[in-house]
């Protein structure tokens, strides 16, 4: 130590030892906690359980968690939950299928032709700024209060995100690929199949994720308008009788449906975009 | 061995490319200004010129992909034209074989694609994604995609410009070999005088929208730099392009077109 005469080490042998390095205060969030995501929900459940057990939460406002579980068991046992779930799922799927198909076709037409864009893009953008749910009064006047009104409302909610993201993805396709398609003399159909649709697929799948959420969202609302089946109807009925346990079961089912369908779309996304994953790896 | 339907050798009549008084105008500038050009079937020609001289414009005109550009003049080119771009331009969402046979129809399309891939030394990589290949391999796939169509005219727009020097040398040999076997007329756009001499049997110098010089290359192949004839041709081409070894000479002085032969 002392033999080195490095000018940048002012410390000598007889000088006091250097002070230990003071570590800087850590400013980032730190290391991840295992199962950290579960802390909030578990806390919420604990507060709910304790509140119900001590009588601090009135069961007329919110049933105890164990009551909710028992009610769910009863509803499943007598088949009512499945029946309502099926009715809801059928509506959501019908609206989703129609909306996705319409959004996709509109996006392709509007993306491939200037005339199509002029005709289609404006109305969709206008529709975009009007919440689907605000259209319900008009849709009831036009289509009544039956199934068609419900499915059309869901369709309209689904159509917009699918259109927007697919159109965006389509327009983002590199023009060099269009040039390539011309030099290998692809026809319109082959161009659509090999360049346009695969190129717009990432955008479409992103739109689909928003669309699935939109479908469940619209479902909640339309099922409280004069429905005679479905999870929303079940909850509406429970409200009349003050059955908060049934309402909570309905909420949980909606939540699970949303999570499940989003996971499903993400799975499809990962499968369909293998060529992109190789970039990330 | 390679599927090689007749028509390439038997049914050809007249020149592969004939352009007369070709004019293309971009943003008010006549990039091609009364250009005349004839390419014989199976001829390997290189097109050199300074940047902005209109090389790519001519190539795009021959490929028929210059939509909406004010154009005049007569131009005839074969129906079966293939283009190799500077970037390999493979569809990232299609596997290698599907990229090669893009737009091909018929039951034997896949088999022809496999043969073409084997020809460029990529047999066995049919199922790979383009992003899994190196730059040189991607450009070889692009070559296979062009050749599987048995073109009468192969247009190549600085196809090796983005490759490293070693890969480029290998690609030169490959292109020359493929040309030998398939005998398309080739127009190779390049800014590299050595590349032009190494590959082509005729070097065209483009200047201000016209062919300013048309030099035959009669050196025996394979052509390696060195030797008097090579150096002479190289110096002549560089002079035509406005590059001289004379330090006093202004490098940007306009080249004197001189006698084309």
Coordinates of C-alpha atoms in Angstrom, one line a residue:
Chain A
X1 CA 0.0 0.0 0.0
X2 CA 2.6 2.5 1.0
X3 CA 5.1 1.5 -1.6
X4 CA 2.8 2.6 -4.4
X5 CA 3.3 6.3 -5.0
X6 CA 0.1 6.7 -6.9
X7 CA -0.8 10.3 -6.8
X8 CA -4.5 9.6 -6.6
X9 CA -4.2 7.7 -3.2
X10 CA -3.7 10.4 -0.6
X11 CA -4.0 7.9 2.2
X12 CA -0.7 7.1 4.0
X13 CA 0.2 4.3 6.4
X14 CA -0.1 6.6 9.4
X15 CA -3.2 8.3 8.2
X16 CA -6.5 7.1 9.6
X17 CA -8.3 4.2 7.8
X18 CA -10.6 5.5 5.1
X19 CA -14.2 5.7 6.0
X20 CA -16.4 2.8 4.9
X21 CA -18.2 3.4 1.7
X22 CA -21.6 4.8 2.3
X23 CA -24.0 3.1 0.0
X24 CA -26.3 5.3 -1.8
X25 CA -30.0 5.1 -0.9
X26 CA -31.8 2.7 -3.1
X27 CA -34.4 4.6 -5.1
X28 CA -35.9 1.8 -7.3
X29 CA -38.7 -0.5 -6.1
X30 CA -36.3 -3.3 -5.1
X31 CA -36.5 -7.0 -5.7
X32 CA -39.8 -8.7 -6.5
X33 CA -41.6 -10.3 -3.6
X34 CA -42.7 -13.9 -4.2
X35 CA -46.5 -14.0 -4.7
X36 CA -46.5 -10.2 -4.3
X37 CA -49.5 -9.8 -6.5
X38 CA -51.6 -11.8 -3.9
X39 CA -50.9 -9.4 -1.0
X40 CA -53.6 -6.9 -1.9
X41 CA -56.4 -9.4 -2.6
X42 CA -55.6 -11.4 0.5
X43 CA -55.7 -8.2 2.6
X44 CA -59.0 -7.3 1.1
X45 CA -60.4 -10.8 1.8
X46 CA -59.1 -10.6 5.4
X47 CA -60.8 -7.3 6.1
X48 CA -64.0 -8.6 4.6
X49 CA -63.8 -11.8 6.7
X50 CA -63.0 -10.1 9.9
X51 CA -65.7 -7.4 9.2
X52 CA -68.3 -10.1 8.6
X53 CA -67.3 -12.2 11.6
X54 CA -67.4 -9.3 14.0
X55 CA -70.6 -8.0 12.7
X56 CA -69.0 -4.7 11.6
X57 CA -70.2 -5.4 8.0
X58 CA -74.0 -5.7 7.8
X59 CA -74.9 -8.8 5.8
X60 CA -77.7 -6.7 4.2
X61 CA -74.9 -4.6 2.6
X62 CA -72.4 -7.4 1.9
X63 CA -72.7 -11.1 2.7
X64 CA -69.9 -12.9 4.5
X65 CA -67.3 -14.6 2.2
X66 CA -68.4 -18.1 3.5
X67 CA -72.0 -17.3 2.7
X68 CA -71.0 -16.3 -0.8
X69 CA -69.1 -19.6 -1.3
X70 CA -72.1 -21.5 0.0
X71 CA -74.5 -19.7 -2.2
X72 CA -72.2 -20.3 -5.2
X73 CA -72.3 -24.0 -4.3
X74 CA -76.1 -24.0 -4.1
X75 CA -76.5 -22.1 -7.4
X76 CA -74.2 -24.6 -9.1
X77 CA -75.9 -27.6 -7.4
X78 CA -79.4 -26.7 -8.7
X79 CA -78.0 -25.7 -12.1
X80 CA -79.1 -22.1 -12.1
X81 CA -75.6 -20.6 -12.3
X82 CA -74.7 -22.8 -15.3
X83 CA -77.9 -21.8 -17.0
X84 CA -77.4 -18.1 -16.6
X85 CA -73.7 -18.4 -17.5
X86 CA -74.6 -20.2 -20.7
X87 CA -77.2 -17.5 -21.6
X88 CA -74.6 -14.8 -21.0
X89 CA -71.8 -16.6 -22.8
X90 CA -74.0 -17.2 -25.8
X91 CA -74.8 -13.5 -26.1
X92 CA -71.3 -12.4 -25.6
X93 CA -69.9 -14.9 -28.1
X94 CA -72.5 -14.0 -30.7
X95 CA -71.8 -10.2 -30.3
X96 CA -68.1 -10.9 -30.3
X97 CA -68.2 -13.0 -33.5
X98 CA -70.3 -10.5 -35.4
X99 CA -68.3 -7.5 -34.2
X100 CA -64.9 -9.1 -34.9
X101 CA -66.0 -10.1 -38.4
X102 CA -67.5 -6.7 -39.2
X103 CA -64.5 -4.8 -37.7
X104 CA -62.1 -7.0 -39.7
X105 CA -63.9 -6.6 -43.0
X106 CA -64.3 -2.9 -42.6
X107 CA -60.6 -2.5 -41.6
X108 CA -59.4 -4.4 -44.7
X109 CA -61.7 -2.6 -47.1
X110 CA -60.8 0.8 -45.6
X111 CA -57.1 -0.1 -45.5
X112 CA -56.8 -1.3 -49.0
X113 CA -58.8 1.3 -50.9
X114 CA -58.9 5.1 -50.6
X115 CA -62.6 5.2 -51.5
X116 CA -63.3 2.5 -48.8
X117 CA -61.3 4.6 -46.3
X118 CA -63.3 7.7 -47.2
X119 CA -66.6 5.9 -46.8
X120 CA -65.8 3.8 -43.7
X121 CA -63.3 5.6 -41.6
X122 CA -65.3 8.7 -40.7
X123 CA -68.4 6.9 -39.4
X124 CA -66.3 4.5 -37.3
X125 CA -64.4 7.4 -35.8
X126 CA -67.7 9.1 -35.0
X127 CA -69.0 5.9 -33.5
X128 CA -65.8 5.7 -31.5
X129 CA -66.5 8.9 -29.7
X130 CA -70.1 7.8 -28.7
X131 CA -70.2 5.2 -26.0
X132 CA -72.1 2.1 -27.1
X133 CA -74.2 2.2 -24.0
X134 CA -75.4 5.7 -24.9
X135 CA -77.0 4.2 -28.0
X136 CA -79.1 1.7 -26.0
X137 CA -82.2 3.9 -25.9
X138 CA -82.2 4.2 -29.7
X139 CA -81.4 0.5 -30.2
X140 CA -84.4 -0.4 -28.0
X141 CA -86.6 1.8 -30.1
X142 CA -85.3 0.1 -33.3
X143 CA -84.9 -3.5 -32.2
X144 CA -87.1 -3.8 -29.2
X145 CA -85.9 -5.2 -25.9
X146 CA -85.2 -8.8 -27.1
X147 CA -82.0 -10.6 -27.9
X148 CA -81.2 -8.8 -31.1
X149 CA -80.9 -5.4 -29.3
X150 CA -78.5 -7.0 -26.8
X151 CA -76.4 -8.7 -29.4
X152 CA -76.2 -5.6 -31.6
X153 CA -75.1 -3.5 -28.6
X154 CA -72.3 -5.9 -27.9
X155 CA -71.4 -6.0 -31.6
X156 CA -71.1 -2.2 -31.8
X157 CA -68.9 -2.2 -28.7
X158 CA -66.6 -4.9 -30.2
X159 CA -66.4 -3.5 -33.7
X160 CA -64.6 -0.3 -32.9
X161 CA -61.4 -1.6 -31.2
X162 CA -61.1 -4.4 -33.8
X163 CA -61.4 -1.9 -36.6
X164 CA -59.1 0.6 -35.1
X165 CA -56.2 -1.7 -34.3
X166 CA -56.5 -3.8 -37.5
X167 CA -56.6 -0.7 -39.7
X168 CA -53.6 0.7 -37.8
X169 CA -51.7 -2.6 -38.2
X170 CA -52.6 -2.7 -41.9
X171 CA -51.4 0.8 -42.6
X172 CA -48.1 0.1 -40.8
X173 CA -47.2 -2.7 -43.2
X174 CA -43.9 -1.8 -44.8
X175 CA -44.5 -0.5 -48.4
X176 CA -41.4 -2.5 -49.4
X177 CA -43.4 -5.7 -49.0
X178 CA -46.1 -4.3 -51.2
X179 CA -43.4 -3.6 -53.9
X180 CA -42.2 -7.2 -53.4
X181 CA -45.7 -8.5 -53.9
X182 CA -45.9 -6.6 -57.2
X183 CA -42.6 -7.9 -58.5
X184 CA -43.6 -11.6 -57.8
X185 CA -47.0 -10.7 -59.4
X186 CA -49.3 -11.7 -56.5
X187 CA -53.0 -11.4 -57.3
X188 CA -55.3 -9.5 -55.0
X189 CA -56.3 -12.6 -53.1
X190 CA -52.8 -13.9 -52.6
X191 CA -51.6 -10.4 -51.6
X192 CA -54.3 -10.4 -49.0
X193 CA -53.4 -13.8 -47.7
X194 CA -49.6 -13.6 -47.7
X195 CA -49.0 -9.9 -47.0
X196 CA -52.0 -7.9 -45.7
X197 CA -53.6 -10.3 -43.2
X198 CA -50.4 -11.7 -41.6
X199 CA -49.0 -8.2 -41.5
X200 CA -52.0 -6.8 -39.8
X201 CA -52.3 -9.8 -37.4
X202 CA -50.4 -8.2 -34.5
X203 CA -52.7 -5.2 -34.6
X204 CA -55.8 -7.4 -35.0
X205 CA -54.9 -9.5 -32.0
X206 CA -54.3 -6.4 -29.9
X207 CA -57.8 -5.1 -31.0
X208 CA -59.2 -8.5 -30.1
X209 CA -58.0 -8.2 -26.5
X210 CA -59.8 -4.9 -26.2
X211 CA -62.8 -6.3 -27.9
X212 CA -63.2 -9.2 -25.5
X213 CA -63.2 -6.8 -22.6
X214 CA -65.7 -4.6 -24.4
X215 CA -68.0 -7.6 -25.0
X216 CA -68.2 -8.4 -21.3
X217 CA -68.7 -4.8 -20.4
X218 CA -71.6 -4.3 -22.8
X219 CA -73.0 -7.6 -21.6
X220 CA -73.2 -6.4 -18.0
X221 CA -75.3 -3.4 -19.1
X222 CA -77.6 -5.1 -21.6
X223 CA -78.4 -7.9 -19.2
X224 CA -79.9 -5.4 -16.8
X225 CA -82.3 -4.2 -19.4
X226 CA -85.3 -6.4 -19.3
X227 CA -83.5 -9.7 -19.5
X228 CA -85.0 -13.0 -18.4
X229 CA -81.7 -14.9 -18.3
X230 CA -78.0 -14.4 -17.9
X231 CA -75.7 -13.5 -15.1
X232 CA -76.8 -9.8 -15.2
X233 CA -80.4 -10.9 -14.8
X234 CA -79.5 -13.1 -11.9
X235 CA -77.8 -10.2 -10.2
X236 CA -80.7 -7.8 -11.0
X237 CA -83.1 -10.3 -9.5
X238 CA -80.9 -10.7 -6.4
X239 CA -81.0 -6.9 -5.9
X240 CA -84.8 -7.0 -5.7
X241 CA -84.6 -9.5 -2.9
X242 CA -81.6 -8.0 -1.3
X243 CA -79.4 -11.1 -1.8
X244 CA -76.0 -9.6 -1.7
X245 CA -74.4 -13.1 -1.7
X246 CA -75.8 -13.8 -5.2
X247 CA -74.7 -10.4 -6.4
X248 CA -71.2 -11.1 -5.2
X249 CA -71.2 -14.5 -7.0
X250 CA -72.3 -12.7 -10.2
X251 CA -69.4 -10.2 -9.8
X252 CA -66.9 -13.0 -9.3
X253 CA -68.2 -14.8 -12.4
X254 CA -67.8 -11.6 -14.5
X255 CA -64.3 -11.1 -13.2
X256 CA -63.3 -14.7 -13.9
X257 CA -64.8 -14.6 -17.4
X258 CA -62.8 -11.4 -18.2
X259 CA -59.6 -12.9 -16.9
X260 CA -60.1 -16.2 -18.6
X261 CA -60.9 -14.7 -22.0
X262 CA -58.0 -12.3 -21.9
X263 CA -55.7 -15.2 -21.1
X264 CA -57.1 -17.1 -24.0
X265 CA -56.5 -14.3 -26.5
X266 CA -53.0 -13.9 -25.1
X267 CA -52.4 -17.6 -25.7
X268 CA -53.6 -17.2 -29.3
X269 CA -51.4 -14.2 -29.7
X270 CA -48.3 -16.1 -28.6
X271 CA -49.2 -19.0 -30.9
X272 CA -49.9 -16.9 -33.9
X273 CA -47.0 -14.6 -33.7
X274 CA -44.2 -17.2 -33.4
X275 CA -42.2 -15.4 -36.1
X276 CA -42.1 -12.4 -33.9
X277 CA -41.1 -14.2 -30.7
X278 CA -37.9 -15.3 -32.3
X279 CA -37.0 -11.7 -32.4
X280 CA -37.5 -11.2 -28.7
X281 CA -35.6 -14.4 -27.7
Chain B
X1 CA -31.5 -31.7 -62.1
X2 CA -33.1 -28.4 -61.5
X3 CA -36.5 -28.1 -63.0
X4 CA -35.7 -26.1 -66.1
X5 CA -38.6 -26.0 -68.4
X6 CA -37.8 -25.2 -72.0
X7 CA -38.5 -21.7 -73.2
X8 CA -35.4 -20.2 -71.8
X9 CA -33.2 -21.5 -74.6
X10 CA -35.7 -22.5 -77.3
X11 CA -38.3 -19.9 -77.7
X12 CA -36.4 -16.7 -77.3
X13 CA -36.6 -14.2 -80.1
X14 CA -35.2 -10.7 -80.2
X15 CA -33.6 -8.8 -77.3
X16 CA -34.6 -9.4 -73.7
X17 CA -34.8 -5.7 -73.0
X18 CA -35.3 -2.8 -75.4
X19 CA -35.7 0.8 -74.2
X20 CA -35.8 3.8 -76.5
X21 CA -36.0 7.4 -75.5
X22 CA -36.9 6.4 -71.9
X23 CA -37.9 9.3 -69.7
X24 CA -38.8 9.2 -66.0
X25 CA -39.5 12.3 -64.1
X26 CA -39.3 12.5 -60.3
X27 CA -40.3 15.8 -58.7
X28 CA -39.7 17.8 -61.8
X29 CA -36.3 16.3 -62.5
X30 CA -35.8 14.1 -65.5
X31 CA -33.9 11.2 -63.8
X32 CA -34.0 9.2 -67.0
X33 CA -33.6 11.5 -69.9
X34 CA -34.0 9.8 -73.2
X35 CA -32.2 6.6 -72.3
X36 CA -31.6 3.9 -75.0
X37 CA -30.7 0.4 -73.9
X38 CA -30.8 -3.1 -75.4
X39 CA -30.0 -6.3 -73.5
X40 CA -29.6 -9.6 -75.4
X41 CA -31.1 -12.8 -73.9
X42 CA -28.8 -14.4 -71.4
X43 CA -26.5 -11.4 -71.3
X44 CA -24.9 -10.4 -68.0
X45 CA -24.7 -6.6 -67.8
X46 CA -23.7 -4.4 -64.9
X47 CA -25.0 -0.8 -64.5
X48 CA -22.7 1.6 -62.7
X49 CA -23.1 5.2 -62.0
X50 CA -22.8 7.8 -59.3
X51 CA -25.5 8.1 -56.8
X52 CA -28.4 10.0 -58.2
X53 CA -27.6 9.0 -61.7
X54 CA -30.8 7.1 -62.1
X55 CA -29.7 3.5 -61.6
X56 CA -32.5 2.5 -59.4
X57 CA -35.0 4.4 -61.4
X58 CA -34.1 2.5 -64.5
X59 CA -34.3 -0.8 -62.6
X60 CA -37.7 0.1 -61.2
X61 CA -38.9 1.1 -64.7
X62 CA -37.8 -2.3 -66.1
X63 CA -39.5 -4.1 -63.2
X64 CA -42.7 -2.2 -63.8
X65 CA -43.0 -1.0 -60.2
X66 CA -42.7 2.8 -60.8
X67 CA -46.4 3.6 -60.5
X68 CA -47.6 7.2 -60.9
X69 CA -44.3 8.5 -62.3
X70 CA -44.5 10.7 -65.4
X71 CA -43.1 8.5 -68.1
X72 CA -42.5 8.4 -71.8
X73 CA -40.5 6.4 -74.3
X74 CA -40.7 2.9 -75.5
X75 CA -39.9 0.0 -73.2
X76 CA -40.2 -3.7 -73.7
X77 CA -39.2 -6.2 -71.2
X78 CA -40.0 -9.9 -70.7
X79 CA -43.0 -11.0 -68.7
X80 CA -40.9 -13.1 -66.4
X81 CA -38.8 -10.6 -64.5
X82 CA -37.4 -11.2 -61.1
X83 CA -36.0 -8.6 -58.8
X84 CA -33.4 -8.9 -56.1
X85 CA -33.4 -5.9 -53.8
X86 CA -30.6 -4.6 -51.7
X87 CA -32.4 -5.8 -48.6
X88 CA -33.4 -9.5 -48.8
X89 CA -37.0 -8.4 -48.4
X90 CA -38.3 -11.6 -47.0
X91 CA -41.7 -11.7 -45.4
X92 CA -40.9 -12.1 -41.7
X93 CA -44.1 -14.0 -41.0
X94 CA -43.5 -16.6 -43.6
X95 CA -41.0 -19.5 -43.3
X96 CA -38.1 -19.6 -45.7
X97 CA -39.6 -22.1 -48.1
X98 CA -42.9 -20.1 -48.2
X99 CA -40.9 -17.0 -49.0
X100 CA -39.2 -18.7 -51.9
X101 CA -42.4 -20.0 -53.5
X102 CA -44.3 -16.8 -52.7
X103 CA -46.9 -16.4 -55.5
X104 CA -46.0 -19.7 -57.3
X105 CA -48.8 -22.0 -58.1
X106 CA -49.0 -25.6 -59.1
X107 CA -48.5 -28.9 -57.3
X108 CA -44.7 -28.9 -57.8
X109 CA -44.2 -25.4 -56.3
X110 CA -42.8 -26.7 -53.0
X111 CA -40.5 -29.1 -54.7
X112 CA -39.1 -26.4 -57.0
X113 CA -38.7 -24.2 -54.0
X114 CA -36.7 -26.9 -52.2
X115 CA -34.5 -27.4 -55.2
X116 CA -33.8 -23.7 -55.5
X117 CA -32.9 -23.5 -51.8
X118 CA -30.5 -26.4 -52.2
X119 CA -29.0 -24.6 -55.2
X120 CA -28.1 -21.6 -53.0
X121 CA -26.8 -23.9 -50.3
X122 CA -29.7 -23.6 -47.9
X123 CA -31.1 -27.1 -48.2
X124 CA -32.5 -28.1 -44.8
X125 CA -33.4 -24.5 -43.8
X126 CA -36.9 -24.6 -45.3
X127 CA -38.7 -24.4 -42.0
X128 CA -36.6 -21.6 -40.6
X129 CA -37.9 -18.1 -40.0
X130 CA -36.2 -15.3 -41.9
X131 CA -35.0 -13.6 -38.7
X132 CA -33.1 -16.8 -37.8
X133 CA -30.8 -16.4 -40.8
X134 CA -27.7 -14.3 -41.2
X135 CA -27.7 -11.4 -43.7
X136 CA -25.9 -13.4 -46.3
X137 CA -28.3 -16.3 -45.9
X138 CA -31.3 -14.1 -46.2
X139 CA -29.9 -12.7 -49.5
X140 CA -29.4 -16.2 -50.7
X141 CA -33.0 -17.0 -50.0
X142 CA -33.9 -13.9 -52.0
X143 CA -31.8 -15.2 -54.9
X144 CA -33.6 -18.6 -54.6
X145 CA -36.9 -16.7 -54.7
X146 CA -35.9 -15.0 -57.9
X147 CA -34.5 -18.0 -59.7
X148 CA -37.3 -20.4 -58.8
X149 CA -39.4 -18.4 -61.2
X150 CA -37.0 -19.1 -64.1
X151 CA -36.9 -15.5 -65.1
X152 CA -35.8 -14.3 -68.5
X153 CA -34.6 -11.1 -66.9
X154 CA -33.0 -10.8 -63.5
X155 CA -32.8 -7.3 -62.0
X156 CA -30.5 -6.9 -59.0
X157 CA -30.4 -3.6 -57.2
X158 CA -27.1 -3.5 -55.3
X159 CA -27.9 -6.9 -54.0
X160 CA -24.6 -7.4 -52.1
X161 CA -24.2 -3.8 -50.8
X162 CA -25.3 -4.6 -47.3
X163 CA -23.1 -7.7 -46.9
X164 CA -19.6 -8.0 -45.4
X165 CA -16.7 -8.3 -47.7
X166 CA -16.1 -12.0 -47.3
X167 CA -19.8 -12.9 -47.8
X168 CA -19.8 -10.7 -50.8
X169 CA -17.0 -12.6 -52.5
X170 CA -18.9 -15.9 -51.9
X171 CA -22.1 -14.4 -53.3
X172 CA -20.3 -13.2 -56.4
X173 CA -19.3 -16.8 -57.2
X174 CA -22.8 -18.0 -56.4
X175 CA -24.5 -15.5 -58.6
X176 CA -22.1 -16.2 -61.5
X177 CA -22.7 -19.9 -61.1
X178 CA -26.5 -19.6 -61.0
X179 CA -26.4 -17.3 -64.1
X180 CA -24.3 -20.0 -65.9
X181 CA -26.9 -22.6 -65.1
X182 CA -30.2 -20.7 -65.7
X183 CA -29.0 -18.2 -68.3
X184 CA -31.3 -15.3 -67.6
X185 CA -30.4 -11.8 -68.9
X186 CA -29.0 -10.0 -65.8
X187 CA -28.9 -6.3 -65.1
X188 CA -26.9 -5.8 -62.0
X189 CA -27.0 -2.3 -60.5
X190 CA -23.9 -1.6 -58.4
X191 CA -21.7 1.2 -57.3
X192 CA -18.7 -1.1 -57.0
X193 CA -16.5 -1.1 -60.1
X194 CA -14.7 -4.2 -59.1
X195 CA -18.0 -6.1 -58.6
X196 CA -19.1 -5.0 -62.0
X197 CA -15.9 -6.2 -63.7
X198 CA -15.9 -9.5 -61.7
X199 CA -19.4 -10.4 -62.7
X200 CA -20.6 -8.8 -65.8
X201 CA -19.7 -9.3 -69.5
X202 CA -20.7 -5.8 -70.3
X203 CA -20.6 -2.7 -68.1
X204 CA -22.9 0.2 -68.7
X205 CA -22.2 3.6 -67.2
X206 CA -25.2 5.7 -66.4
X207 CA -24.8 9.4 -66.4
X208 CA -27.4 12.1 -66.2
X209 CA -30.2 9.8 -67.2
X210 CA -28.5 8.2 -70.2
X211 CA -26.1 5.4 -70.9
X212 CA -22.8 7.4 -71.2
X213 CA -20.5 4.4 -71.9
X214 CA -21.0 0.8 -72.8
X215 CA -17.8 -1.3 -72.2
X216 CA -17.5 -5.0 -73.0
X217 CA -15.6 -7.1 -70.5
X218 CA -13.6 -9.7 -72.3
X219 CA -11.4 -10.9 -69.5
X220 CA -11.5 -14.7 -68.8
X221 CA -13.5 -15.8 -65.7
X222 CA -13.0 -16.1 -62.8
X223 CA -11.7 -12.6 -62.9
X224 CA -9.4 -11.6 -60.1
X225 CA -8.0 -8.1 -59.6
X226 CA -4.6 -7.7 -61.0
X227 CA -3.1 -7.9 -64.5
X228 CA -2.8 -5.1 -67.0
X229 CA -6.1 -5.5 -68.8
X230 CA -8.1 -5.5 -65.5
X231 CA -6.3 -2.4 -64.2
X232 CA -6.9 -0.6 -67.5
X233 CA -10.6 -1.4 -67.5
X234 CA -10.9 -0.4 -63.9
X235 CA -9.1 2.9 -64.4
X236 CA -11.3 3.6 -67.4
X237 CA -14.5 3.0 -65.5
X238 CA -13.4 5.0 -62.6
X239 CA -12.4 7.9 -64.9
X240 CA -15.9 7.7 -66.4
X241 CA -17.4 7.9 -63.0
X242 CA -15.3 11.0 -62.2
X243 CA -12.8 9.3 -59.9
X244 CA -9.1 9.8 -60.9
X245 CA -5.9 8.9 -59.2
X246 CA -4.5 12.2 -60.1
X247 CA -4.5 14.2 -56.9
X248 CA -4.5 17.5 -58.8
X249 CA -7.6 16.5 -60.7
X250 CA -10.9 17.6 -59.1
X251 CA -12.6 14.4 -58.1
X252 CA -16.0 15.9 -58.7
X253 CA -15.3 17.1 -62.2
X254 CA -17.8 15.8 -64.7
X255 CA -16.5 12.8 -66.5
X256 CA -15.9 13.0 -70.2
X257 CA -18.1 10.3 -71.7
X258 CA -15.6 9.7 -74.5
X259 CA -15.8 6.9 -77.0
X260 CA -18.0 4.2 -75.6
X261 CA -15.8 1.5 -77.1

